[in-house]
Short mmCIF file of C-alpha atoms in Angstrom, two decimals:
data_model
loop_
_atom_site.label_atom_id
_atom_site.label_comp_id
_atom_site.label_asym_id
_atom_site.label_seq_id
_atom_site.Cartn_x
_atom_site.Cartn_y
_atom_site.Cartn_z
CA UNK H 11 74.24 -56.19 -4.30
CA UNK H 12 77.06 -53.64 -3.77
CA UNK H 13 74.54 -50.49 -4.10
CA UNK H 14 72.38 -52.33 -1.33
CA UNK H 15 69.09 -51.33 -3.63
CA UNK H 16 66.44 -54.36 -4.27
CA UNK H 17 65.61 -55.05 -8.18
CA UNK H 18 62.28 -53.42 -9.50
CA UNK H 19 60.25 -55.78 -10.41
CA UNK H 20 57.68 -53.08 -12.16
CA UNK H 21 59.78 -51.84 -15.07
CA UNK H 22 60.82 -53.92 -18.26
CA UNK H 23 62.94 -51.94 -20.60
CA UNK H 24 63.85 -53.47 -23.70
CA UNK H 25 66.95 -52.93 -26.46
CA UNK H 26 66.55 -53.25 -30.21
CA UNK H 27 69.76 -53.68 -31.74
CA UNK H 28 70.08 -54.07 -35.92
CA UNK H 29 72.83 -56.65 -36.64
CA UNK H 30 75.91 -55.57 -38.31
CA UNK H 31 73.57 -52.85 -39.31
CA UNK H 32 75.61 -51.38 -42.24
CA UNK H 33 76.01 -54.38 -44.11
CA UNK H 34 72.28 -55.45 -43.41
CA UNK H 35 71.44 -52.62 -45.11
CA UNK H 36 73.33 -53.77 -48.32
CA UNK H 37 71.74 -57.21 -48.19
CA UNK H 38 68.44 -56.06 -48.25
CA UNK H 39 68.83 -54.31 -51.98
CA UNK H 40 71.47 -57.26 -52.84
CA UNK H 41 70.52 -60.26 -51.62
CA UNK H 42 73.24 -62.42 -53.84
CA UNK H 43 75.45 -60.81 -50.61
CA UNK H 44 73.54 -63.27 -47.96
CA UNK H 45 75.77 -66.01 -46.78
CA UNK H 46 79.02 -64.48 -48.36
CA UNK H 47 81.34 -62.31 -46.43
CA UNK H 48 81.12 -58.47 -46.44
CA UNK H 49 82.71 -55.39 -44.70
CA UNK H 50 81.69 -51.60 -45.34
CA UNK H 51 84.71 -49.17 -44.75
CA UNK H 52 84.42 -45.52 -42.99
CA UNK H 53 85.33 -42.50 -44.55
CA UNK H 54 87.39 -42.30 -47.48
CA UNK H 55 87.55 -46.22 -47.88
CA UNK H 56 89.55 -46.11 -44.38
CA UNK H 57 88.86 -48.99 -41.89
CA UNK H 58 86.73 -52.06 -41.44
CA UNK H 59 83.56 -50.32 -39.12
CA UNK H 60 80.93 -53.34 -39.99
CA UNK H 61 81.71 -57.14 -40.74
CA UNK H 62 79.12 -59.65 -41.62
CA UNK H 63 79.52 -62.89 -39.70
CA UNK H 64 81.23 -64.36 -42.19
CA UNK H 65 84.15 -61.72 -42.37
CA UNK H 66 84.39 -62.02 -38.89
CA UNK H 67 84.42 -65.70 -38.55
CA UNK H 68 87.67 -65.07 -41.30
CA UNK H 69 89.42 -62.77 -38.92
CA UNK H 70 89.02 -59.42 -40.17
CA UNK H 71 89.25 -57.28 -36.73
CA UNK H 72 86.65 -54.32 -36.20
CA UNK H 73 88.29 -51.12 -37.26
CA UNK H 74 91.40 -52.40 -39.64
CA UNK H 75 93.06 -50.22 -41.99
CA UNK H 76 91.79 -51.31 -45.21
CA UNK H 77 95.41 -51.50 -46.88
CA UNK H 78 96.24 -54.05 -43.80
CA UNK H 79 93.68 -56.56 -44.85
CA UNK H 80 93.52 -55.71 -48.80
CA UNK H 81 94.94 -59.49 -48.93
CA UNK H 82 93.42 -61.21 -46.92
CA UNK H 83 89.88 -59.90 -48.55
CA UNK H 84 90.75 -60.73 -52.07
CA UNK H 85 91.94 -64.14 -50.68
CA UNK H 86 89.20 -65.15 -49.33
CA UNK H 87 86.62 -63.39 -51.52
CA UNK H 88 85.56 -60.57 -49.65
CA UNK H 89 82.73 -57.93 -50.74
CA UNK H 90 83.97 -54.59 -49.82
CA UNK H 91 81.58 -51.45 -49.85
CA UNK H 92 81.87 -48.13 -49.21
CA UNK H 93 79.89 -46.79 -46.16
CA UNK H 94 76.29 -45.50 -47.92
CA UNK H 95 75.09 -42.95 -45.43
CA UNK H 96 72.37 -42.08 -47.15
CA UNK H 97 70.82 -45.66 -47.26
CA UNK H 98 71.61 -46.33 -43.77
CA UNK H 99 70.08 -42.96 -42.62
CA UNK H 100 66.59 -43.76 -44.36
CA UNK H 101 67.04 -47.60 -43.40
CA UNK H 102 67.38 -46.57 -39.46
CA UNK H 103 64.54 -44.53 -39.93
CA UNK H 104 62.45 -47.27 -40.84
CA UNK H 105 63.07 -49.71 -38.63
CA UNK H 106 62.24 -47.10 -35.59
CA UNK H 107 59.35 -46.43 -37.17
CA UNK H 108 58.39 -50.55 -37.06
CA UNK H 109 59.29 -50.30 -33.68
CA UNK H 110 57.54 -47.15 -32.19
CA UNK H 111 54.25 -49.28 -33.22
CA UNK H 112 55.10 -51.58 -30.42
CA UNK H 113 55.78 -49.08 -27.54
CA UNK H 114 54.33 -46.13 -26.33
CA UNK H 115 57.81 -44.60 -25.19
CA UNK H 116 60.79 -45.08 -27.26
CA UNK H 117 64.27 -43.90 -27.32
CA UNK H 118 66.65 -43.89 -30.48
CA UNK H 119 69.99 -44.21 -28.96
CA UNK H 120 72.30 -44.60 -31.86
CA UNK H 121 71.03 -45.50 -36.04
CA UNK H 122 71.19 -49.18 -35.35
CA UNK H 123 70.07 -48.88 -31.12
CA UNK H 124 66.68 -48.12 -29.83
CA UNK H 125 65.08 -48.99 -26.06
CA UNK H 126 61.86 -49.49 -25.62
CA UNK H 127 59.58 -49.14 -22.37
CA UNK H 128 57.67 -52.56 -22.23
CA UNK H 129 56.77 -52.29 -18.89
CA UNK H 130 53.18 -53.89 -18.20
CA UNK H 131 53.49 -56.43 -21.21
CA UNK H 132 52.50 -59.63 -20.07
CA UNK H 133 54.60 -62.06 -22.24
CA UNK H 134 57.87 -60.15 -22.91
CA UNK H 135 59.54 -62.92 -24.92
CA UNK H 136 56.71 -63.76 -27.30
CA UNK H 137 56.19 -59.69 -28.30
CA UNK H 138 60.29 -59.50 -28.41
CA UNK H 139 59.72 -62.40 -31.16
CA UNK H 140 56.74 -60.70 -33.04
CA UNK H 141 59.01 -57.21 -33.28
CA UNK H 142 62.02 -59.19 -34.61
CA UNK H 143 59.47 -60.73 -37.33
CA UNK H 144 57.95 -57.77 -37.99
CA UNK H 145 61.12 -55.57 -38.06
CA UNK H 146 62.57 -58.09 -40.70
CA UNK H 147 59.28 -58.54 -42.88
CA UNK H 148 58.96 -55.00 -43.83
CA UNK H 149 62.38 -53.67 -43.63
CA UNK H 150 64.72 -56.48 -44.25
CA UNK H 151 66.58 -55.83 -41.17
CA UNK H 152 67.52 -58.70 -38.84
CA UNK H 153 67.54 -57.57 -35.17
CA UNK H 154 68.49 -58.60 -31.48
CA UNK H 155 66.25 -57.78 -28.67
CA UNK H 156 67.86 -57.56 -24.75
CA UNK H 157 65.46 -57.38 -22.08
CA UNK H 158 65.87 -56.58 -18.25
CA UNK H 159 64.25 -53.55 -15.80
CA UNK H 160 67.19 -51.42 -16.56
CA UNK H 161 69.28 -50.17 -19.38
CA UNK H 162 71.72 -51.36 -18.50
CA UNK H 163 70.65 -54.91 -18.19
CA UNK H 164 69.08 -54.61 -21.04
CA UNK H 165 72.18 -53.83 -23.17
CA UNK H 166 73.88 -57.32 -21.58
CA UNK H 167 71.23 -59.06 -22.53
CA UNK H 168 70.92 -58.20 -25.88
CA UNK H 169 74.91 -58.49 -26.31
CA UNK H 170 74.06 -62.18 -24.85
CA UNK H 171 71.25 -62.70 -27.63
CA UNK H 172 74.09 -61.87 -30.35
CA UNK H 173 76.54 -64.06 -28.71
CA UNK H 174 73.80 -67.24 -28.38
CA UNK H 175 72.44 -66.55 -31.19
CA UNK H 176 68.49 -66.63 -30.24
CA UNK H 177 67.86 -63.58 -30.92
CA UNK H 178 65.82 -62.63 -27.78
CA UNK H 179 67.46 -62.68 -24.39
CA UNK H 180 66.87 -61.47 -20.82
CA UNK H 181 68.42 -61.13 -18.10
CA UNK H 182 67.21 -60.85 -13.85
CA UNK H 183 68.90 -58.36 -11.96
CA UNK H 184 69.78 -61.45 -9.43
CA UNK H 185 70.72 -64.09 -12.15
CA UNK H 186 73.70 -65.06 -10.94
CA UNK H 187 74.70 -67.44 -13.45
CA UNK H 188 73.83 -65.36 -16.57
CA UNK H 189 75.54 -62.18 -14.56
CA UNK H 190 79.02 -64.49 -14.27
CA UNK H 191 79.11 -65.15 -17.87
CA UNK H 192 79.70 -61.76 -18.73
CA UNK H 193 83.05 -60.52 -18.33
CA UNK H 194 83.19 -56.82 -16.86
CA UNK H 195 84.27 -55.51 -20.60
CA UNK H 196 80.60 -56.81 -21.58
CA UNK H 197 79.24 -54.03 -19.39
CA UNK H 198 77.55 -51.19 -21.28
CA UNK H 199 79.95 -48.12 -20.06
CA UNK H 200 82.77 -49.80 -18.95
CA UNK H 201 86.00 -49.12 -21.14
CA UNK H 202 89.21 -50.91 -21.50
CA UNK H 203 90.98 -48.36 -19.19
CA UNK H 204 88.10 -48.41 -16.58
CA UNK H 205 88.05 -52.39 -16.70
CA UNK H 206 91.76 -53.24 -16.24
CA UNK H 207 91.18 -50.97 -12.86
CA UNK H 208 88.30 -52.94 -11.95
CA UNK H 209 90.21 -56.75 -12.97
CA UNK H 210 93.02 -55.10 -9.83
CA UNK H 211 90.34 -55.45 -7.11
CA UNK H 212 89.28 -58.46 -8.79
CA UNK H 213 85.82 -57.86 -10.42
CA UNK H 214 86.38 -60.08 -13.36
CA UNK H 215 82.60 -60.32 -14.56
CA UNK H 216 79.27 -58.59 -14.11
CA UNK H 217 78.34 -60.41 -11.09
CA UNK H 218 81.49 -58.99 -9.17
CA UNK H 219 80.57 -55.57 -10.39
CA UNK H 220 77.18 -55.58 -8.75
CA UNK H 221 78.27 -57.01 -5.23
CA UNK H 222 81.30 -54.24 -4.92
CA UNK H 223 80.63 -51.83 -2.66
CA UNK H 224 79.69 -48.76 -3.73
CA UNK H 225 82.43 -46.41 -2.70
CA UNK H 226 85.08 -48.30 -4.07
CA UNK H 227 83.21 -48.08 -7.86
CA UNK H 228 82.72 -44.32 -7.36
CA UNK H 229 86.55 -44.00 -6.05
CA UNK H 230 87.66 -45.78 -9.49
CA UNK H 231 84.66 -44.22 -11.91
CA UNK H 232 82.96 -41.60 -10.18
CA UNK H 233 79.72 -41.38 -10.03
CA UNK H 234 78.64 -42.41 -13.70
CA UNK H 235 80.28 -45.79 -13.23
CA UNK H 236 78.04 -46.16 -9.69
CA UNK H 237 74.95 -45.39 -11.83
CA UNK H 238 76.32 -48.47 -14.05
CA UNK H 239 76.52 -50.64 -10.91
CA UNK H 240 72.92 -49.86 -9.43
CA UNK H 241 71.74 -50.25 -12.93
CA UNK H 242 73.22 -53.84 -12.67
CA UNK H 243 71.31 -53.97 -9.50
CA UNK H 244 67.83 -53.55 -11.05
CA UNK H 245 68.10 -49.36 -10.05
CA UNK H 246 66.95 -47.51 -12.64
CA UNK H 247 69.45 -44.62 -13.18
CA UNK H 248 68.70 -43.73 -16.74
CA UNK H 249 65.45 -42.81 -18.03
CA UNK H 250 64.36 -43.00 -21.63
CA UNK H 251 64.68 -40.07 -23.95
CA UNK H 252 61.68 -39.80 -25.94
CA UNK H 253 63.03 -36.94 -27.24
CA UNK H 254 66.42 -35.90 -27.30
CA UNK H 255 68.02 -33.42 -25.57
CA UNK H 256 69.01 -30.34 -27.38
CA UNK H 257 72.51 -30.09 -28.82
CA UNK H 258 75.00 -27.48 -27.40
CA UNK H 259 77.43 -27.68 -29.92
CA UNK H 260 77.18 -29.42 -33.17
CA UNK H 261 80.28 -29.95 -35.67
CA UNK H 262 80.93 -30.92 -39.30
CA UNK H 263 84.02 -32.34 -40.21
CA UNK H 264 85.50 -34.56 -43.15
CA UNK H 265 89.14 -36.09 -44.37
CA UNK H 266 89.45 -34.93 -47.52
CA UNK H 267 89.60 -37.56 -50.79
CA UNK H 268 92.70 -36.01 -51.95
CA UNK H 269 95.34 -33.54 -50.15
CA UNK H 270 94.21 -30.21 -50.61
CA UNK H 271 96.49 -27.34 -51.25
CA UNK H 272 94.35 -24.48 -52.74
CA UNK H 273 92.49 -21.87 -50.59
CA UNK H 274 89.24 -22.14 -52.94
CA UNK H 275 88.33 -25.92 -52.30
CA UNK H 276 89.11 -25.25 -48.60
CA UNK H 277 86.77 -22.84 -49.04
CA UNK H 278 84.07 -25.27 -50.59
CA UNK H 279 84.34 -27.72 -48.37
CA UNK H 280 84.08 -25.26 -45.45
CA UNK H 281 81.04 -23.82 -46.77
CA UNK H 282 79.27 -27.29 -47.14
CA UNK H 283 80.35 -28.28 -43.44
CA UNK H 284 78.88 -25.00 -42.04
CA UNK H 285 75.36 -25.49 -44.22
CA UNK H 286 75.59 -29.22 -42.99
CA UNK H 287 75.67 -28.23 -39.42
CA UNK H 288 73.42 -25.16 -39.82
CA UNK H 289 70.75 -27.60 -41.10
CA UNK H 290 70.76 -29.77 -38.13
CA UNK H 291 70.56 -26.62 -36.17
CA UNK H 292 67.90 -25.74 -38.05
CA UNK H 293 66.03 -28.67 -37.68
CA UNK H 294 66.27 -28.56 -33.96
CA UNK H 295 65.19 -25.11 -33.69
CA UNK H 296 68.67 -23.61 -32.20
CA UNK H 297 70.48 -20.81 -32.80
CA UNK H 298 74.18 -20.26 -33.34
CA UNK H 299 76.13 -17.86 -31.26
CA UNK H 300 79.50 -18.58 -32.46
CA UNK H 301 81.37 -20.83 -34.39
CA UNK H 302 84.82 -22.47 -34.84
CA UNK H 303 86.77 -23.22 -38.14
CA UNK H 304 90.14 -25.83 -37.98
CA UNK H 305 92.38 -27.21 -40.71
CA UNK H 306 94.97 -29.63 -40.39
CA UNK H 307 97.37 -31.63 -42.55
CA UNK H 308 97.81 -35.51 -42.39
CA UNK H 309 99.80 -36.35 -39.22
CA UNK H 310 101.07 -39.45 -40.38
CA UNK H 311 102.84 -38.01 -43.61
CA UNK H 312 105.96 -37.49 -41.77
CA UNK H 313 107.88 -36.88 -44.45
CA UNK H 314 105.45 -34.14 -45.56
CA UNK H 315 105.73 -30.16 -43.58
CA UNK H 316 102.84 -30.52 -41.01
CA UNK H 317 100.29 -27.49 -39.88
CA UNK H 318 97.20 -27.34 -37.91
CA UNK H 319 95.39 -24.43 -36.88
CA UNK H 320 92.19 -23.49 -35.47
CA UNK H 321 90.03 -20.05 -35.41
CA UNK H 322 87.04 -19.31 -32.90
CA UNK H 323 84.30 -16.26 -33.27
CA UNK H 324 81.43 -15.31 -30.91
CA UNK H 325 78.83 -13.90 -33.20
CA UNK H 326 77.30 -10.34 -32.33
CA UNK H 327 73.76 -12.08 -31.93
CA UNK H 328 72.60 -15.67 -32.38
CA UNK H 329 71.26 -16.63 -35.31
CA UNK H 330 70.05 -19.50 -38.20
CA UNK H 331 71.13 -17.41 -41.06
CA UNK H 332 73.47 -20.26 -43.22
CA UNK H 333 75.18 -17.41 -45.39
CA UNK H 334 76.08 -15.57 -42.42
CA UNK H 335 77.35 -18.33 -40.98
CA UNK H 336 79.16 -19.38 -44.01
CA UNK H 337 80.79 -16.32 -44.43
CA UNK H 338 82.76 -15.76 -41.11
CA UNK H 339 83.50 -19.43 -41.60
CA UNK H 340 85.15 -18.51 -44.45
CA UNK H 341 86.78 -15.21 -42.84
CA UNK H 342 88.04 -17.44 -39.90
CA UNK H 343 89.28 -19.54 -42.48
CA UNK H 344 91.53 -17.47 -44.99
CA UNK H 345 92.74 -15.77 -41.50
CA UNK H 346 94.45 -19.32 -40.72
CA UNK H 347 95.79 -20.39 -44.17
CA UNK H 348 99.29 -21.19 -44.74
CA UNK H 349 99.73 -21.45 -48.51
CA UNK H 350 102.26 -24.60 -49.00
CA UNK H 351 100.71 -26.95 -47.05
CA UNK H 352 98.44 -30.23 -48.43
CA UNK H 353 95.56 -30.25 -46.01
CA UNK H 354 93.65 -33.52 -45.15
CA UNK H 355 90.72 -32.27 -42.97
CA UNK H 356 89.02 -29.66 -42.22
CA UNK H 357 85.83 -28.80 -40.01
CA UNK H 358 83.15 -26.46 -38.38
CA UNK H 359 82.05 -26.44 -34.97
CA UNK H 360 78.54 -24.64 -34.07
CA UNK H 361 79.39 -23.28 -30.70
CA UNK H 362 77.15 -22.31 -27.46
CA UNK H 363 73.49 -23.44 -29.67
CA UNK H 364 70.48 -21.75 -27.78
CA UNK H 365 66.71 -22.31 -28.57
CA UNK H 366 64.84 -19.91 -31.61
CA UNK H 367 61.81 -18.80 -28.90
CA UNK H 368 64.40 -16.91 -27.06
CA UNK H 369 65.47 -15.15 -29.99
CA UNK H 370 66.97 -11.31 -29.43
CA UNK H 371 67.72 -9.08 -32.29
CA UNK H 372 70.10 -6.30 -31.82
CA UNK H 373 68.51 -2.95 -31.37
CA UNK H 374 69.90 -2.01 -34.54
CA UNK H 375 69.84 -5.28 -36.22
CA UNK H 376 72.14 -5.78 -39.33
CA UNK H 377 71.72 -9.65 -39.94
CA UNK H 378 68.75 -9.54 -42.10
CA UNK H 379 65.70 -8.77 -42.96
CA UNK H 380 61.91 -10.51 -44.00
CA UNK H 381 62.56 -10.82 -47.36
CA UNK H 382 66.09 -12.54 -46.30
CA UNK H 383 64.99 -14.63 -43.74
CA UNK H 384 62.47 -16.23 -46.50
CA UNK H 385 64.43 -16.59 -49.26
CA UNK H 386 66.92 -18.70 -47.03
CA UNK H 387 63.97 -20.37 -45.81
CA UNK H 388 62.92 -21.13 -49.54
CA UNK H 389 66.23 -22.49 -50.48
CA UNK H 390 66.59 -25.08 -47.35
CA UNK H 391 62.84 -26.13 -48.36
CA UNK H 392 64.09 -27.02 -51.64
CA UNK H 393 67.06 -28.81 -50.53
CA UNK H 394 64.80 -31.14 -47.80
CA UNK H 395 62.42 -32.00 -50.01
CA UNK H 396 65.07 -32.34 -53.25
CA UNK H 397 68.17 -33.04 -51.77
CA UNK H 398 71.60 -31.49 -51.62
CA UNK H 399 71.06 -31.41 -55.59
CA UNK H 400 67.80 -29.56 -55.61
CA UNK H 401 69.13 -26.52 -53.90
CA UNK H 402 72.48 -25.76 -52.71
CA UNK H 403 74.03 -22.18 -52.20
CA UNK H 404 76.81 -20.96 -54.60
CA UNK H 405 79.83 -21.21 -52.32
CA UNK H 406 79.19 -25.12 -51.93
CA UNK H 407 80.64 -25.01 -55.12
CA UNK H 408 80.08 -27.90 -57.86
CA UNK H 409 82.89 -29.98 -58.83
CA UNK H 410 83.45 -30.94 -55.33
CA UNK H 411 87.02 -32.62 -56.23
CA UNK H 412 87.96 -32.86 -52.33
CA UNK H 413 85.19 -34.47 -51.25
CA UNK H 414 85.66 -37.75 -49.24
CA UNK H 415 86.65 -41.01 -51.65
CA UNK H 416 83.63 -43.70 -51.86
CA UNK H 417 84.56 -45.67 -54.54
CA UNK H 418 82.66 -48.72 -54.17
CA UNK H 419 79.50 -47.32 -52.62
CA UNK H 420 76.37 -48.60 -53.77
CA UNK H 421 73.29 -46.78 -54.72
CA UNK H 422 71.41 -44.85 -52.76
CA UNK H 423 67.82 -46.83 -53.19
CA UNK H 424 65.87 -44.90 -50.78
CA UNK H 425 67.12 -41.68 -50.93
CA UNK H 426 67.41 -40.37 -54.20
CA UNK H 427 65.39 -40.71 -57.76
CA UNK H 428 68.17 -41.32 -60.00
CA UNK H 429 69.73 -44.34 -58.54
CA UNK H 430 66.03 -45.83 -57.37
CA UNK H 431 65.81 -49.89 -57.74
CA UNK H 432 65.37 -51.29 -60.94
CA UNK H 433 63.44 -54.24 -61.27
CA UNK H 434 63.41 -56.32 -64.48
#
């Protein structure tokens, strides 16, 4: 191998992968959608970001403006839904939970990824096999499992279970074969700008990729493509993250349902990205020590007066406090407004995040007090255990009439009371 490292033959990671996640979600609560073909669409009924294999086997590329395919889905008879966050939130959450049964170290690396440490299990294939069942008998889920000593190998191998279609597949560090049938744009971390680099000192596949030297991969990736290379190798480069790594920034942002002209619904939707983000801060027990506000107007109107703007504050002393933080984020805001303009999308970045132990009040602290701090802590409460309709704070605002378009979104089964499953 190019790194000149010798496969481990000790560890045996493995990746869980949901297929086409999104719409496997749908099936589960509509099962008259098995066998037909389905696509969800992103934000605001945008683009094509999950196919079932039936839309795919029609030709509907990954990521196509819905009004570019409009025709050929009615031809041909396509369901088209809009992306249900909610249910695919709740449904990730179970399927981890199936899967942290079988592992004592897991990692969640995306809402439809997770690895899992099976190192020391006799019969990899066979307990690969009982997962899948038992991922699909209590959740609904269909899943792919790729297995090899490194993550790396164990993403190929699970893109080479999807491709088969077994279902299980794994793959030696020194499988030549297997390694060849993989084409270098297979490789977990290699793009299409880093590849076409790669194809010019001819490393067409996987195999070529591991027997490079190492310098020349460094002189073309640096070193997080030689990491990729020595994972190829069997070198473990990247550990599991049982638990993940604290945020430094976090940000909220949306394209608007409708243009937006008026100050006061830039307003509301400002205030609902800052509480968004302030609750995952919350939840990971930061702190906020400054925060950044942008608006923009749709790019591709050209025939419409275009403005963008953005507005950054470092905040006296960090802090949790969601109507502080909602307040300069609407201060940063009216400072950038341009009256005239029909805005598309807006957002609200959480800047510089720092842990709650190491929490520093100002001398003469301004920010709050006890009785504050637990009436804020009363309302989130509310809002976790109730949802966004239990509790919300006033400048969320009601009507909500710029909020994203989801038109053909189904109900939220799992997530909320009113829209539970009705059976007859």
């Amino acid at each position: 191998m190019g790194s000149g490292y010798q496969c481990s033959p000790f560890s045996l990671i493995a990746l869980a992968d949901c297929n086409n996640f999104y719409v496997s979600c749908e099936r589960v609560f509509r099962p008259s959608l098995d066998k037909r073909p389905v696509i969800v669409l992103s934000n605001n009924d945008g683009c094509a970001v999950a196919r079932s294999n039936e839309a795919k086997a029609i030709g509907i590329p990954m990521g196509a403006p819905y009004h570019q395919i409009r025709n050929l889905c009615e031809r041909n008879g396509v369901v088209v839904l809009s992306s249900n966050y909610e249910l695919y939130g709740d449904m990730s959450s179970r399927v981890v939970s199936v899967l942290a049964r079988f592992a004592p170290e897991l990692e969640v690396y995306s809402i439809d990824e997770s690895f899992l440490d099976l190192t020391g299990v006799t019969n990899p294939l066979d307990i690969s096999i009982r997962i899948r069942d038992q991922v699909k008998k209590w959740t609904g889920i269909p899943i792919s499992i790729g297995l090899g000593s490194t993550k790396t190998l164990a993403k190929a191998a699970n893109r080479l279970a999807k491709k088969k279609g077994t279902g299980c597949s794994m793959i030696h560090c020194g499988d030549e074969k297997i390694l060849r049938s993989l084409t270098i744009e297979d490789v977990w971390g290699v793009g299409r700008r880093l590849s076409v680099r790669l194809r010019r000192i001819g490393v067409l596949n996987a195999w070529d990729f591991a027997r490079v030297p190492s310098a020349s991969i460094r002189a073309i990736g640096g070193v997080t493509l030689e990491r990729t290379q020595r994972e190829l190798a069997g070198v473990s480069c990247l550990e599991l993250e049982e638990v993940a790594p604290p945020r430094k920034n976090t940000c909220c942002s949306r394209s608007f349902g409708k243009p937006v002209i008026d100050l006061e619904e830039l307003e509301e939707a400002v205030a609902n990205y800052a509480i968004r983000a302030t609750r995952k801060v919350r939840s990971e027990g930061s702190l906020v020590s400054g925060l950044q506000v942008f608006i923009m107007t749709n790019r591709f109107r050209e025939d419409q007066p275009q403005y963008a703007n953005s507005r950054t504050l470092t905040l006296d002393e960090p802090t949790d406090d969601p109507i502080r933080i909602v307040q300069n984020a609407k201060r940063l805001l009216r400072s950038m407004f341009r009256p005239g303009y029909a805005y598309k999308k807006a957002g609200v970045i959480l800047l510089d995040l720092v842990s709650s132990s190491f929490r520093q009040g100002l001398l003469f602290e301004e920010h709050g007090s006890s009785r504050r701090s637990e009436f804020v802590n009363a309302v989130e409460e509310a809002a976790s255990r109730y949802g966004a309709g239990g509790a919300f704070w006033g400048g969320q605002g009601i009507g909500k009439q710029w909020r994203m378009r989801r038109e053909m979104r189904t109900p939220r089964y799992t997530t909320d009371w009113n829209e539970i499953l009705e059976v007859e």
